[in-house]
Amino acid sequence: LDHQVNSKSNVVMPPDGPAVGSPSARPTIAHVAERAGVSVGTASKALNGRGQLKESTRERVWAAARDLSFVPSAQAQNLVRGRSFAVGLLTTDSFGRFSGPVMRGIEDAMGAEQLSLFLCDVRGDAIRERHYVQTLIARRVDGLIVTGRRTDPRTPIAVGAVAPVPVVYAYVRSSHPEDPAVVPDDEQGGRLAIEHLLDVGRRRIAHVTGPTRFLAVRERLKGMRAALSDAGVDLPESLVLPGAWSEAWGREAVDLIVAERVDVDAIFCGSDQIARGISDALRDRKIRVPDDIALVGFDNWEILANEMRPPLTTIDMNLEKVGRVAGERLLAIVGGAEEHGVQKVPCQLIVRESSGSATLRERPSA
Amino acid sequence: LDHQVNSKSNVVMPPDGPAVGSPSARPTIAHVAERAGVSVGTASKALNGRGQLKESTRERVWAAARDLSFVPSAQAQNLVRGRSFAVGLLTTDSFGRFSGPVMRGIEDAMGAEQLSLFLCDVRGDAIRERHYVQTLIARRVDGLIVTGRRTDPRTPIAVGAVAPVPVVYAYVRSSHPEDPAVVPDDEQGGRLAIEHLLDVGRRRIAHVTGPTRFLAVRERLKGMRAALSDAGVDLPESLVLPGAWSEAWGREAVDLIVAERVDVDAIFCGSDQIARGISDALRDRKIRVPDDIALVGFDNWEILANEMRPPLTTIDMNLEKVGRVAGERLLAIVGGAEEHGVQKVPCQLIVRESSGSATLRERPSA
DNA sequence: TTGTAGGCGTTATCAA
DNA sequence: TTGATAACGCCTACAA
């Protein structure tokens, strides 16, 4: 046995693998077995608690493993298990503002099942994407999660049709609607914002938002329309102002609203950044928030929303949950379940001062 | 041979591995060999371009591999290579504002060497950290990169001393100063900011910054002092205002400065967020930027700096480079090199309008 | 030029 | 209760 173990030392150096760890390579189960005076098979059983073993043997093996600080090689284990217990995370929005929470949620779901995550920053480059997918398939990942920077459909990931790897999309859809995807419920978010503004007595509500080519923009607006129509409140087209995702556009929109002398008592903003621009422009013009105009944002980007004067009431997309659900769906598929279609995670209203729910009680609602 | 290949199908199901991919498991090199009518060894050589093979054989093997869309199992390859070609990424600042660029840089360095990244979000939890380190060691990662949310020293990662895994710290130091770490050169950054303000003719420069318990705060201040002293300009203690990393503190600081009737023609801000607060407060008071007071921030947080009125001159920490260098140092260690100590990546001045380099030319410097 | 055999570290089956 | 043995998928030295 001793000989067998030592034979490891005259193994040739791998061609591209340099001399790392070779001086004192990690102990193998053979070392443990030798030290405990048992066979490798027995050591394996002892360590994994399988089979019928004498208690004393089990303990000897454990002791040996502890002494050598033995950690079994997941590489070898996974080889026989036929799975890698890892999934690939393809991110398009290289660590942008939205990816963070989504990734955290995914990580959460995976951690619960002891799966590891391979991080791949695709950066919107098709070449990189193909390369990464190839690598991940070579690593025999159990599945793929694709995250995006926007919720619009994207061309599906090309994983060979031969031995298909399950794919779940998070904060982005596949253009093939059957592919499992998890996104925030933007329509419900829009509805939520408007219902809140109606609740606090506002009726002349404008919407300053991003470019209409974003699905999110269209869906939030749809939700807004639905809420207003349910309440029997009119929405003149002049009050819907799509533009850009920037503070500058928020400020500009205020110029427009003021120039046109539009009568408005609330603005639903398509993003917190837009809200910030609006808030600043209103203050410049001595228009009070929320007394004159109430504000509701979208994103709950706390570093912005909390610092605003007054702090911003906004819609939280529950991105962490979006990620977690995506992870859970992937795990379900890996476990043999069928998962199809887009799942929407509800948004949540975060009330702060900019919508003046407190102030409003004291004045007659319009 | 046929029999050997088919024997794969009566392999027992792994105990915890569900029925994924088993219906049509991926082709192995044996399938390729069979289809090409050669032995497994020959197929291996053909695919890897080793040994002396007849060109026609090589081509037949390649064709067979292509037909089966064969992708070699990295699991198996790495098992014989004795390396995983993967590194663990332990992030403390779960995808915060600073992690993004740092991670991108790390990813860059790794991608160049075909290494994969295991993502582990430690969330500042020691238990999670231990667990992840254990997992990563089990996966036999070639190394570890630890990123932080601030550059101050942290207790070193506990990787067993037995078969030590190389660790490099990025945007954080180990409390053991010999451990390899990569951080921005905050002192040089502070110097850069001040030299720029001096260049554009400012002399009464205040510093509004974060809590002094941050090493970054102390080092930036040190750089500021050095630059001023080199220029023979005085820095009264009353002009140094440590506080919090928030817009609110920026606004408050303006109150203080105005209340004390301090004569100031420039403010060096410890963060872009603080600068934003200062900028807003100055505008509220009709103090012009840069005409009355020039502003330089720190971070180059573009989404903020670009949207400011006027856009903010600021210091960029080159975080992506910090990450890249950290990755490269890890690779060097993996390759057998010795790497020790803290390496500082220079900051960079980003000139925008808030420091009024243009405006200033036209007025006499103070 | 090609095939055979042994081994990477682990687990599971079956025999002892 | 334990120990051989044969996989898992791949690579490489050596024999043919």
PDB file of N, CA and C in Angstrom, chain A residues 123-162:
ATOM      1  N   ARG A 123     -20.852  40.500 -21.449  1.00  0.00           N
ATOM      2  CA  ARG A 123     -20.706  41.873 -21.950  1.00  0.00           C
ATOM      3  C   ARG A 123     -21.361  42.095 -23.299  1.00  0.00           C
ATOM      4  N   GLY A 124     -22.455  41.432 -23.494  1.00  0.00           N
ATOM      5  CA  GLY A 124     -23.194  41.677 -24.723  1.00  0.00           C
ATOM      6  C   GLY A 124     -22.447  41.299 -25.985  1.00  0.00           C
ATOM      7  N   ASP A 125     -21.453  40.438 -25.856  1.00  0.00           N
ATOM      8  CA  ASP A 125     -20.642  40.058 -27.006  1.00  0.00           C
ATOM      9  C   ASP A 125     -20.972  38.617 -27.393  1.00  0.00           C
ATOM     10  N   ALA A 126     -21.465  38.441 -28.614  1.00  0.00           N
ATOM     11  CA  ALA A 126     -21.918  37.117 -29.043  1.00  0.00           C
ATOM     12  C   ALA A 126     -20.771  36.108 -29.062  1.00  0.00           C
ATOM     13  N   ILE A 127     -19.610  36.573 -29.424  1.00  0.00           N
ATOM     14  CA  ILE A 127     -18.442  35.679 -29.460  1.00  0.00           C
ATOM     15  C   ILE A 127     -18.148  35.158 -28.052  1.00  0.00           C
ATOM     16  N   ARG A 128     -18.036  36.116 -27.142  1.00  0.00           N
ATOM     17  CA  ARG A 128     -17.782  35.723 -25.758  1.00  0.00           C
ATOM     18  C   ARG A 128     -18.851  34.752 -25.291  1.00  0.00           C
ATOM     19  N   GLU A 129     -20.079  35.026 -25.642  1.00  0.00           N
ATOM     20  CA  GLU A 129     -21.168  34.173 -25.185  1.00  0.00           C
ATOM     21  C   GLU A 129     -20.969  32.745 -25.663  1.00  0.00           C
ATOM     22  N   ARG A 130     -20.700  32.596 -26.956  1.00  0.00           N
ATOM     23  CA  ARG A 130     -20.489  31.241 -27.483  1.00  0.00           C
ATOM     24  C   ARG A 130     -19.336  30.561 -26.753  1.00  0.00           C
ATOM     25  N   HIS A 131     -18.284  31.305 -26.575  1.00  0.00           N
ATOM     26  CA  HIS A 131     -17.111  30.739 -25.919  1.00  0.00           C
ATOM     27  C   HIS A 131     -17.443  30.255 -24.505  1.00  0.00           C
ATOM     28  N   TYR A 132     -18.152  31.097 -23.772  1.00  0.00           N
ATOM     29  CA  TYR A 132     -18.504  30.732 -22.400  1.00  0.00           C
ATOM     30  C   TYR A 132     -19.424  29.519 -22.360  1.00  0.00           C
ATOM     31  N   VAL A 133     -20.405  29.508 -23.239  1.00  0.00           N
ATOM     32  CA  VAL A 133     -21.325  28.376 -23.253  1.00  0.00           C
ATOM     33  C   VAL A 133     -20.545  27.087 -23.498  1.00  0.00           C
ATOM     34  N   GLN A 134     -19.619  27.171 -24.414  1.00  0.00           N
ATOM     35  CA  GLN A 134     -18.786  26.011 -24.711  1.00  0.00           C
ATOM     36  C   GLN A 134     -18.034  25.553 -23.459  1.00  0.00           C
ATOM     37  N   THR A 135     -17.391  26.500 -22.824  1.00  0.00           N
ATOM     38  CA  THR A 135     -16.648  26.191 -21.600  1.00  0.00           C
ATOM     39  C   THR A 135     -17.549  25.544 -20.551  1.00  0.00           C
ATOM     40  N   LEU A 136     -18.711  26.117 -20.385  1.00  0.00           N
ATOM     41  CA  LEU A 136     -19.616  25.617 -19.343  1.00  0.00           C
ATOM     42  C   LEU A 136     -20.092  24.212 -19.673  1.00  0.00           C
ATOM     43  N   ILE A 137     -20.334  23.968 -20.938  1.00  0.00           N
ATOM     44  CA  ILE A 137     -20.754  22.628 -21.334  1.00  0.00           C
ATOM     45  C   ILE A 137     -19.614  21.648 -21.097  1.00  0.00           C
ATOM     46  N   ALA A 138     -18.407  22.102 -21.393  1.00  0.00           N
ATOM     47  CA  ALA A 138     -17.252  21.243 -21.131  1.00  0.00           C
ATOM     48  C   ALA A 138     -17.171  20.923 -19.640  1.00  0.00           C
ATOM     49  N   ARG A 139     -17.517  21.880 -18.842  1.00  0.00           N
ATOM     50  CA  ARG A 139     -17.470  21.643 -17.399  1.00  0.00           C
ATOM     51  C   ARG A 139     -18.697  20.882 -16.923  1.00  0.00           C
ATOM     52  N   ARG A 140     -19.550  20.556 -17.831  1.00  0.00           N
ATOM     53  CA  ARG A 140     -20.721  19.730 -17.517  1.00  0.00           C
ATOM     54  C   ARG A 140     -21.611  20.350 -16.453  1.00  0.00           C
ATOM     55  N   VAL A 141     -21.837  21.657 -16.595  1.00  0.00           N
ATOM     56  CA  VAL A 141     -22.722  22.305 -15.633  1.00  0.00           C
ATOM     57  C   VAL A 141     -24.105  21.668 -15.675  1.00  0.00           C
ATOM     58  N   ASP A 142     -24.779  21.720 -14.537  1.00  0.00           N
ATOM     59  CA  ASP A 142     -26.115  21.147 -14.451  1.00  0.00           C
ATOM     60  C   ASP A 142     -27.153  22.041 -15.119  1.00  0.00           C
ATOM     61  N   GLY A 143     -26.792  23.291 -15.336  1.00  0.00           N
ATOM     62  CA  GLY A 143     -27.727  24.205 -15.971  1.00  0.00           C
ATOM     63  C   GLY A 143     -27.119  25.576 -16.152  1.00  0.00           C
ATOM     64  N   LEU A 144     -27.902  26.457 -16.772  1.00  0.00           N
ATOM     65  CA  LEU A 144     -27.431  27.810 -17.071  1.00  0.00           C
ATOM     66  C   LEU A 144     -28.477  28.808 -16.608  1.00  0.00           C
ATOM     67  N   ILE A 145     -28.003  29.910 -16.067  1.00  0.00           N
ATOM     68  CA  ILE A 145     -28.904  31.026 -15.809  1.00  0.00           C
ATOM     69  C   ILE A 145     -28.385  32.217 -16.580  1.00  0.00           C
ATOM     70  N   VAL A 146     -29.279  32.852 -17.308  1.00  0.00           N
ATOM     71  CA  VAL A 146     -28.901  33.995 -18.113  1.00  0.00           C
ATOM     72  C   VAL A 146     -29.567  35.233 -17.533  1.00  0.00           C
ATOM     73  N   THR A 147     -28.787  36.226 -17.185  1.00  0.00           N
ATOM     74  CA  THR A 147     -29.387  37.458 -16.699  1.00  0.00           C
ATOM     75  C   THR A 147     -29.184  38.563 -17.710  1.00  0.00           C
ATOM     76  N   GLY A 148     -30.059  39.558 -17.672  1.00  0.00           N
ATOM     77  CA  GLY A 148     -29.993  40.632 -18.653  1.00  0.00           C
ATOM     78  C   GLY A 148     -30.006  41.987 -18.001  1.00  0.00           C
ATOM     79  N   ARG A 149     -29.891  43.003 -18.826  1.00  0.00           N
ATOM     80  CA  ARG A 149     -29.929  44.367 -18.318  1.00  0.00           C
ATOM     81  C   ARG A 149     -31.319  44.965 -18.514  1.00  0.00           C
ATOM     82  N   ARG A 150     -32.144  44.287 -19.281  1.00  0.00           N
ATOM     83  CA  ARG A 150     -33.522  44.727 -19.476  1.00  0.00           C
ATOM     84  C   ARG A 150     -34.376  43.510 -19.728  1.00  0.00           C
ATOM     85  N   THR A 151     -35.673  43.667 -19.550  1.00  0.00           N
ATOM     86  CA  THR A 151     -36.541  42.494 -19.539  1.00  0.00           C
ATOM     87  C   THR A 151     -36.991  42.060 -20.928  1.00  0.00           C
ATOM     88  N   ASP A 152     -36.644  42.828 -21.953  1.00  0.00           N
ATOM     89  CA  ASP A 152     -37.086  42.474 -23.298  1.00  0.00           C
ATOM     90  C   ASP A 152     -36.525  41.123 -23.731  1.00  0.00           C
ATOM     91  N   PRO A 153     -37.224  40.468 -24.661  1.00  0.00           N
ATOM     92  CA  PRO A 153     -36.760  39.159 -25.142  1.00  0.00           C
ATOM     93  C   PRO A 153     -35.403  39.254 -25.817  1.00  0.00           C
ATOM     94  N   ARG A 154     -34.615  38.227 -25.670  1.00  0.00           N
ATOM     95  CA  ARG A 154     -33.324  38.140 -26.337  1.00  0.00           C
ATOM     96  C   ARG A 154     -33.263  36.824 -27.100  1.00  0.00           C
ATOM     97  N   THR A 155     -32.352  36.756 -28.071  1.00  0.00           N
ATOM     98  CA  THR A 155     -32.209  35.492 -28.786  1.00  0.00           C
ATOM     99  C   THR A 155     -31.747  34.438 -27.791  1.00  0.00           C
ATOM    100  N   PRO A 156     -32.378  33.269 -27.871  1.00  0.00           N
ATOM    101  CA  PRO A 156     -32.091  32.235 -26.875  1.00  0.00           C
ATOM    102  C   PRO A 156     -30.631  31.813 -26.929  1.00  0.00           C
ATOM    103  N   ILE A 157     -30.137  31.398 -25.789  1.00  0.00           N
ATOM    104  CA  ILE A 157     -28.784  30.849 -25.705  1.00  0.00           C
ATOM    105  C   ILE A 157     -28.722  29.585 -26.568  1.00  0.00           C
ATOM    106  N   ALA A 158     -27.642  29.446 -27.304  1.00  0.00           N
ATOM    107  CA  ALA A 158     -27.503  28.252 -28.133  1.00  0.00           C
ATOM    108  C   ALA A 158     -26.752  27.167 -27.377  1.00  0.00           C
ATOM    109  N   VAL A 159     -27.489  26.337 -26.674  1.00  0.00           N
ATOM    110  CA  VAL A 159     -26.865  25.150 -26.087  1.00  0.00           C
ATOM    111  C   VAL A 159     -27.222  24.016 -27.015  1.00  0.00           C
ATOM    112  N   GLY A 160     -26.209  23.249 -27.433  1.00  0.00           N
ATOM    113  CA  GLY A 160     -26.426  22.197 -28.412  1.00  0.00           C
ATOM    114  C   GLY A 160     -27.692  21.396 -28.133  1.00  0.00           C
ATOM    115  N   ALA A 161     -28.421  21.074 -29.167  1.00  0.00           N
ATOM    116  CA  ALA A 161     -29.674  20.348 -28.996  1.00  0.00           C
ATOM    117  C   ALA A 161     -29.420  18.884 -28.628  1.00  0.00           C
ATOM    118  N   VAL A 162     -28.185  18.446 -28.742  1.00  0.00           N
ATOM    119  CA  VAL A 162     -27.859  17.032 -28.517  1.00  0.00           C
ATOM    120  C   VAL A 162     -28.177  16.606 -27.087  1.00  0.00           C
TER     121      VAL A 162
END
